[in-house]
GROMACS .gro file of C-alpha atoms in nm:
model
  318
    1MET     CA    1   0.000   0.000   0.000
    2SER     CA    2   0.135   0.343  -0.091
    3LYS     CA    3   0.129   0.636   0.150
    4SER     CA    4  -0.134   0.800  -0.070
    5ASP     CA    5  -0.370   0.515   0.017
    6GLU     CA    6  -0.341   0.580   0.391
    7PRO     CA    7  -0.606   0.860   0.414
    8ASN     CA    8  -0.866   0.641   0.243
    9LYS     CA    9  -0.780   0.355   0.475
   10LEU     CA   10  -0.812   0.583   0.780
   11PHE     CA   11  -1.153   0.716   0.675
   12LYS     CA   12  -1.269   0.361   0.600
   13ARG     CA   13  -1.155   0.264   0.948
   14ILE     CA   14  -1.355   0.551   1.098
   15GLY     CA   15  -1.660   0.432   0.905
   16ILE     CA   16  -1.618   0.084   1.048
   17LEU     CA   17  -1.576   0.226   1.399
   18MET     CA   18  -1.894   0.433   1.362
   19GLN     CA   19  -2.089   0.128   1.247
   20GLU     CA   20  -1.953  -0.072   1.542
   21ALA     CA   21  -2.052   0.211   1.777
   22PHE     CA   22  -2.410   0.222   1.646
   23ASP     CA   23  -2.429  -0.158   1.653
   24PHE     CA   24  -2.315  -0.151   2.015
   25ILE     CA   25  -2.580   0.108   2.108
   26GLY     CA   26  -2.843  -0.106   1.937
   27GLU     CA   27  -2.724  -0.426   2.105
   28SER     CA   28  -2.725  -0.269   2.452
   29ALA     CA   29  -3.073  -0.121   2.390
   30ASP     CA   30  -3.199  -0.463   2.277
   31HIS     CA   31  -3.066  -0.617   2.598
   32HIS     CA   32  -3.237  -0.351   2.813
   33HIS     CA   33  -3.569  -0.382   2.632
   34ASN     CA   34  -3.594  -0.757   2.573
   35LYS     CA   35  -3.367  -0.939   2.818
   36LEU     CA   36  -3.383  -0.725   3.130
   37LYS     CA   37  -3.654  -0.588   3.356
   38VAL     CA   38  -3.550  -0.335   3.620
   39LEU     CA   39  -3.810  -0.228   3.874
   40ALA     CA   40  -3.829   0.006   4.171
   41VAL     CA   41  -4.032  -0.174   4.438
   42PRO     CA   42  -4.176   0.054   4.713
   43ARG     CA   43  -4.182   0.006   5.087
   44LEU     CA   44  -4.430   0.237   5.258
   45ASP     CA   45  -4.368   0.379   5.604
   46PRO     CA   46  -4.641   0.303   5.859
   47ASP     CA   47  -4.783   0.655   5.827
   48ARG     CA   48  -4.789   0.609   5.444
   49ARG     CA   49  -4.639   0.952   5.386
   50ARG     CA   50  -4.307   0.814   5.269
   51ALA     CA   51  -4.221   0.536   5.024
   52VAL     CA   52  -3.865   0.416   4.961
   53TYR     CA   53  -3.816   0.235   4.630
   54PHE     CA   54  -3.569  -0.055   4.614
   55VAL     CA   55  -3.414  -0.191   4.294
   56ARG     CA   56  -3.523  -0.533   4.173
   57ALA     CA   57  -3.415  -0.691   3.845
   58ARG     CA   58  -3.488  -0.990   3.625
   59GLY     CA   59  -3.198  -1.063   3.391
   60GLN     CA   60  -2.829  -0.974   3.385
   61LEU     CA   61  -2.769  -0.605   3.453
   62VAL     CA   62  -2.453  -0.574   3.239
   63PRO     CA   63  -2.338  -0.872   3.028
   64ALA     CA   64  -1.959  -0.911   3.029
   65GLU     CA   65  -1.949  -0.914   2.648
   66LEU     CA   66  -2.075  -0.554   2.642
   67GLU     CA   67  -1.775  -0.443   2.845
   68TYR     CA   68  -1.540  -0.624   2.608
   69LYS     CA   69  -1.702  -0.480   2.295
   70LEU     CA   70  -1.702  -0.123   2.425
   71SER     CA   71  -1.338  -0.150   2.530
   72SER     CA   72  -1.247  -0.273   2.184
   73ILE     CA   73  -1.427   0.014   2.008
   74LEU     CA   74  -1.270   0.284   2.227
   75PHE     CA   75  -0.921   0.138   2.215
   76GLN     CA   76  -0.947   0.121   1.835
   77ALA     CA   77  -1.062   0.484   1.830
   78ARG     CA   78  -0.753   0.587   2.025
   79ALA     CA   79  -0.532   0.374   1.799
   80THR     CA   80  -0.682   0.542   1.492
   81LEU     CA   81  -0.574   0.881   1.626
   82ASP     CA   82  -0.217   0.754   1.670
   83ARG     CA   83  -0.213   0.596   1.327
   84ALA     CA   84  -0.342   0.915   1.167
   85ILE     CA   85  -0.077   1.139   1.324
   86PHE     CA   86   0.198   0.890   1.237
   87ALA     CA   87   0.092   0.896   0.871
   88ALA     CA   88   0.061   1.275   0.860
   89SER     CA   89   0.390   1.349   1.035
   90HIS     CA   90   0.588   1.089   0.839
   91ALA     CA   91   0.457   1.192   0.498
   92ASP     CA   92   0.790   1.343   0.383
   93PRO     CA   93   1.001   1.050   0.257
   94SER     CA   94   1.321   1.254   0.284
   95GLU     CA   95   1.282   1.294   0.663
   96THR     CA   96   1.463   1.042   0.882
   97TRP     CA   97   1.331   0.926   1.218
   98THR     CA   98   1.501   0.756   1.508
   99GLU     CA   99   1.338   0.465   1.687
  100SER     CA  100   1.279   0.688   1.989
  101GLU     CA  101   1.109   0.955   1.773
  102ASN     CA  102   0.885   0.692   1.616
  103THR     CA  103   0.792   0.558   1.960
  104GLN     CA  104   0.697   0.908   2.079
  105THR     CA  105   0.473   0.967   1.777
  106ALA     CA  106   0.132   0.965   1.943
  107PHE     CA  107  -0.176   1.181   1.903
  108PRO     CA  108  -0.144   1.473   2.148
  109ILE     CA  109  -0.408   1.518   2.415
  110ALA     CA  110  -0.331   1.789   2.669
  111ALA     CA  111  -0.533   1.887   2.974
  112THR     CA  112  -0.334   2.209   3.025
  113GLU     CA  113  -0.176   2.468   2.800
  114ALA     CA  114   0.164   2.403   2.961
  115HIS     CA  115   0.138   2.036   2.870
  116TRP     CA  116   0.040   2.130   2.517
  117ASP     CA  117   0.337   2.364   2.482
  118SER     CA  118   0.570   2.083   2.583
  119LEU     CA  119   0.411   1.845   2.331
  120THR     CA  120   0.445   2.089   2.041
  121ARG     CA  121   0.823   2.068   2.066
  122ARG     CA  122   0.818   1.703   1.970
  123LYS     CA  123   0.934   1.622   1.620
  124HIS     CA  124   0.611   1.465   1.497
  125LEU     CA  125   0.414   1.781   1.582
  126VAL     CA  126   0.676   2.014   1.434
  127ALA     CA  127   0.654   1.807   1.114
  128LEU     CA  128   0.281   1.881   1.083
  129GLY     CA  129   0.335   2.255   1.032
  130GLU     CA  130   0.191   2.549   1.221
  131ARG     CA  131  -0.156   2.543   1.066
  132ARG     CA  132  -0.238   2.183   1.155
  133VAL     CA  133  -0.087   2.221   1.500
  134ALA     CA  134  -0.306   2.528   1.558
  135ASN     CA  135  -0.614   2.333   1.446
  136LEU     CA  136  -0.523   2.045   1.680
  137ARG     CA  137  -0.488   2.295   1.963
  138ASP     CA  138  -0.848   2.402   1.903
  139ILE     CA  139  -0.974   2.052   1.993
  140GLN     CA  140  -0.764   2.002   2.307
  141PRO     CA  141  -0.943   1.958   2.642
  142PHE     CA  142  -0.786   2.272   2.789
  143THR     CA  143  -0.932   2.470   2.496
  144THR     CA  144  -1.279   2.316   2.466
  145GLY     CA  145  -1.342   2.201   2.821
  146ALA     CA  146  -1.459   1.865   2.683
  147SER     CA  147  -1.383   1.557   2.891
  148LEU     CA  148  -1.391   1.303   2.608
  149PRO     CA  149  -1.028   1.342   2.486
  150GLY     CA  150  -0.898   1.294   2.839
  151LEU     CA  151  -1.118   0.987   2.878
  152LEU     CA  152  -0.964   0.834   2.566
  153ASN     CA  153  -0.621   0.892   2.717
  154ASP     CA  154  -0.734   0.732   3.044
  155LEU     CA  155  -0.863   0.426   2.860
  156HIS     CA  156  -0.532   0.396   2.678
  157ARG     CA  157  -0.349   0.404   3.012
  158PHE     CA  158  -0.591   0.158   3.174
  159ASP     CA  159  -0.538  -0.083   2.885
  160LYS     CA  160  -0.162  -0.075   2.934
  161HIS     CA  161  -0.206  -0.154   3.304
  162ARG     CA  162  -0.463  -0.425   3.226
  163ASP     CA  163  -0.734  -0.251   3.425
  164PRO     CA  164  -1.077  -0.341   3.283
  165LEU     CA  165  -1.332  -0.093   3.159
  166THR     CA  166  -1.625  -0.134   3.396
  167LEU     CA  167  -1.984  -0.071   3.290
  168PHE     CA  168  -2.287  -0.004   3.508
  169LEU     CA  169  -2.656   0.061   3.467
  170ILE     CA  170  -2.792   0.389   3.597
  171ALA     CA  171  -3.140   0.535   3.596
  172ASP     CA  172  -3.154   0.710   3.260
  173PRO     CA  173  -3.155   1.086   3.329
  174GLN     CA  174  -3.325   1.143   2.991
  175PHE     CA  175  -3.638   0.947   3.085
  176PRO     CA  176  -3.796   1.017   3.426
  177MET     CA  177  -3.976   0.754   3.631
  178LEU     CA  178  -4.348   0.823   3.601
  179PHE     CA  179  -4.488   0.673   3.925
  180ASN     CA  180  -4.803   0.556   3.749
  181HIS     CA  181  -4.873   0.297   4.017
  182VAL     CA  182  -4.918   0.534   4.310
  183ILE     CA  183  -5.267   0.600   4.441
  184ASP     CA  184  -5.260   0.922   4.639
  185HIS     CA  185  -5.494   1.042   4.910
  186PRO     CA  186  -5.844   1.117   4.773
  187ALA     CA  187  -5.784   1.484   4.848
  188GLY     CA  188  -5.451   1.472   4.662
  189PRO     CA  189  -5.098   1.423   4.793
  190GLY     CA  190  -5.072   1.773   4.933
  191GLU     CA  191  -4.712   1.881   4.904
  192TRP     CA  192  -4.491   1.606   4.762
  193TRP     CA  193  -4.126   1.537   4.685
  194ILE     CA  194  -3.933   1.277   4.485
  195ASP     CA  195  -3.559   1.247   4.542
  196PHE     CA  196  -3.280   1.004   4.468
  197VAL     CA  197  -3.157   0.852   4.794
  198GLN     CA  198  -2.808   0.921   4.655
  199PRO     CA  199  -2.716   1.102   4.331
  200ASN     CA  200  -2.803   0.854   4.051
  201PRO     CA  201  -2.586   0.565   4.167
  202PRO     CA  202  -2.499   0.246   3.976
  203LEU     CA  203  -2.801   0.019   3.998
  204ALA     CA  204  -2.777  -0.297   4.206
  205VAL     CA  205  -3.042  -0.535   4.335
  206GLY     CA  206  -3.156  -0.419   4.679
  207LEU     CA  207  -3.029  -0.063   4.635
  208GLU     CA  208  -3.243   0.214   4.791
  209LEU     CA  209  -3.296   0.431   4.482
  210VAL     CA  210  -3.579   0.682   4.518
  211GLU     CA  211  -3.778   0.832   4.803
  212ARG     CA  212  -4.129   0.971   4.752
  213ARG     CA  213  -4.280   1.182   5.032
  214THR     CA  214  -4.623   1.342   5.065
  215THR     CA  215  -4.795   1.549   5.332
  216ARG     CA  216  -5.114   1.341   5.300
  217PRO     CA  217  -5.100   0.960   5.333
  218MET     CA  218  -5.074   0.757   5.012
  219VAL     CA  219  -5.343   0.494   4.960
  220SER     CA  220  -5.100   0.252   4.794
  221ALA     CA  221  -4.783   0.233   4.586
  222GLY     CA  222  -4.680  -0.035   4.337
  223PRO     CA  223  -4.361  -0.127   4.147
  224GLU     CA  224  -4.240   0.119   3.884
  225ASP     CA  225  -4.028   0.064   3.574
  226ILE     CA  226  -3.682   0.220   3.591
  227PRO     CA  227  -3.567   0.354   3.252
  228VAL     CA  228  -3.201   0.258   3.240
  229ALA     CA  229  -2.887   0.373   3.061
  230LEU     CA  230  -2.550   0.207   3.027
  231ALA     CA  231  -2.265   0.403   3.185
  232ALA     CA  232  -1.890   0.360   3.203
  233ARG     CA  233  -1.688   0.435   3.515
  234ILE     CA  234  -1.373   0.616   3.410
  235GLY     CA  235  -1.182   0.755   3.703
  236GLU     CA  236  -1.441   0.899   3.942
  237ASP     CA  237  -1.698   0.971   3.671
  238LEU     CA  238  -1.994   0.776   3.536
  239VAL     CA  239  -2.028   0.858   3.167
  240ASP     CA  240  -2.334   0.767   2.959
  241VAL     CA  241  -2.208   0.517   2.702
  242GLN     CA  242  -2.421   0.648   2.416
  243ASP     CA  243  -2.289   1.000   2.471
  244LEU     CA  244  -1.936   0.866   2.510
  245LEU     CA  245  -1.951   0.681   2.178
  246TRP     CA  246  -2.112   0.972   1.993
  247ASP     CA  247  -1.847   1.212   2.120
  248ALA     CA  248  -1.564   0.967   2.049
  249MET     CA  249  -1.667   0.915   1.687
  250GLU     CA  250  -1.709   1.288   1.627
  251TYR     CA  251  -1.372   1.366   1.788
  252VAL     CA  252  -1.181   1.100   1.593
  253SER     CA  253  -1.338   1.214   1.266
  254ARG     CA  254  -1.249   1.577   1.334
  255ALA     CA  255  -0.892   1.494   1.434
  256VAL     CA  256  -0.826   1.281   1.127
  257GLU     CA  257  -0.971   1.544   0.893
  258ILE     CA  258  -0.746   1.806   1.056
  259LEU     CA  259  -0.441   1.584   1.021
  260GLU     CA  260  -0.522   1.524   0.654
  261GLY     CA  261  -0.544   1.900   0.597
  262GLN     CA  262  -0.916   1.883   0.517
  263LYS     CA  263  -1.210   2.084   0.639
  264PRO     CA  264  -1.392   1.881   0.908
  265THR     CA  265  -1.697   1.828   0.688
  266ALA     CA  266  -1.780   1.477   0.808
  267ALA     CA  267  -1.717   1.570   1.172
  268ASP     CA  268  -1.940   1.878   1.146
  269ALA     CA  269  -2.218   1.670   0.990
  270PHE     CA  270  -2.192   1.411   1.266
  271ALA     CA  271  -2.184   1.684   1.532
  272ALA     CA  272  -2.507   1.827   1.385
  273TYR     CA  273  -2.665   1.480   1.399
  274ILE     CA  274  -2.562   1.435   1.763
  275SER     CA  275  -2.695   1.779   1.856
  276ALA     CA  276  -3.029   1.704   1.688
  277GLU     CA  277  -3.058   1.369   1.867
  278ARG     CA  278  -2.986   1.530   2.203
  279ARG     CA  279  -3.239   1.808   2.141
  280GLN     CA  280  -3.500   1.549   2.053
  281LEU     CA  281  -3.425   1.342   2.365
  282ALA     CA  282  -3.451   1.653   2.582
  283ALA     CA  283  -3.782   1.746   2.419
  284PHE     CA  284  -3.913   1.393   2.480
  285GLN     CA  285  -3.820   1.423   2.847
  286ARG     CA  286  -4.000   1.757   2.876
  287GLY     CA  287  -4.302   1.605   2.702
  288MET     CA  288  -4.317   1.326   2.960
  289LEU     CA  289  -4.287   1.571   3.248
  290ASP     CA  290  -4.523   1.840   3.118
  291ASP     CA  291  -4.752   1.635   2.892
  292ASP     CA  292  -4.680   1.886   2.614
  293TRP     CA  293  -4.547   1.708   2.305
  294THR     CA  294  -4.541   2.004   2.066
  295GLU     CA  295  -4.162   2.046   2.065
  296TRP     CA  296  -4.093   1.672   2.037
  297LEU     CA  297  -4.340   1.631   1.749
  298TYR     CA  298  -4.171   1.917   1.568
  299LEU     CA  299  -3.818   1.785   1.617
  300SER     CA  300  -3.909   1.426   1.535
  301GLY     CA  301  -4.094   1.526   1.219
  302SER     CA  302  -4.404   1.344   1.347
  303ASP     CA  303  -4.632   1.646   1.305
  304GLY     CA  304  -4.705   1.699   0.938
  305ASN     CA  305  -4.795   2.060   1.001
  306GLN     CA  306  -4.454   2.137   1.144
  307GLY     CA  307  -4.106   2.158   0.997
  308ALA     CA  308  -3.924   1.858   0.857
  309SER     CA  309  -3.729   1.623   1.077
  310PHE     CA  310  -3.351   1.639   1.077
  311ARG     CA  311  -3.376   1.280   0.946
  312SER     CA  312  -3.553   1.397   0.631
  313THR     CA  313  -3.394   1.324   0.295
  314ALA     CA  314  -3.367   1.573   0.011
  315ASP     CA  315  -3.702   1.462  -0.134
  316GLY     CA  316  -3.877   1.510   0.200
  317THR     CA  317  -3.926   1.141   0.284
  318HIS     CA  318  -3.837   0.989   0.621
   0.00000   0.00000   0.00000
């Protein structure tokens, strides 16, 4: 393979990674919907003004194969960044490289400007030229405030130390519990509160999850479905896996386009898709809470009297 073939191979690799990411999201959603049932089962206090909901589950919370598949996708994403910068920095056949310089050729991810300044003195960044280095600076964590690039670095370090990527289920913050199986006092609950017992913890059977309190006694309370999301623990943070994969694919696409000296057309298109998906999810959540579906119908393209969905094709079909 000639060096001129490397960009096409890199973009093909990104396409494969994106497909694997979407397949993973679909596989995890299928497991949650068809192979797992997670419930919050209430225990009422004697005065019936307080109910504590405990987690119960039928099915495996997180299959081990999901952890393996996610690790593989993210490690390959990080490797793609390294491969892309190696190809870009070594494009001049007249330039000679020592073994040490080749070993240090890795995609730069800097949490601070001081760290970035030290990285830019390395030969593989100097070889990129000022314009590409400036564009790479624009996507560094210390510039954007984004956590994703640092997480990719953490995963790379964990892999070297053979620490596993651990996945958990959490109550999905996008989809609130509805408490449809509560019968309140005939005069209404009075004042009422719903709170997590602790801030959205990893779900486990027997965990005290939610507390519902009222000023008038509840007649009864039954089990409630818990909408769940898959999350990865990286350092001290729990990161929603769907968001993590979306951001990873967009970041890798943008970085490779920068390294190839191209405008980030594909990355911008994917970023627009992600933004539209997140707006639609947020509108769905508001619709569930407020019983007003106008915004969600508009964004999803479900209301024929409203604007077209972001999923619409050029001929207006969906």
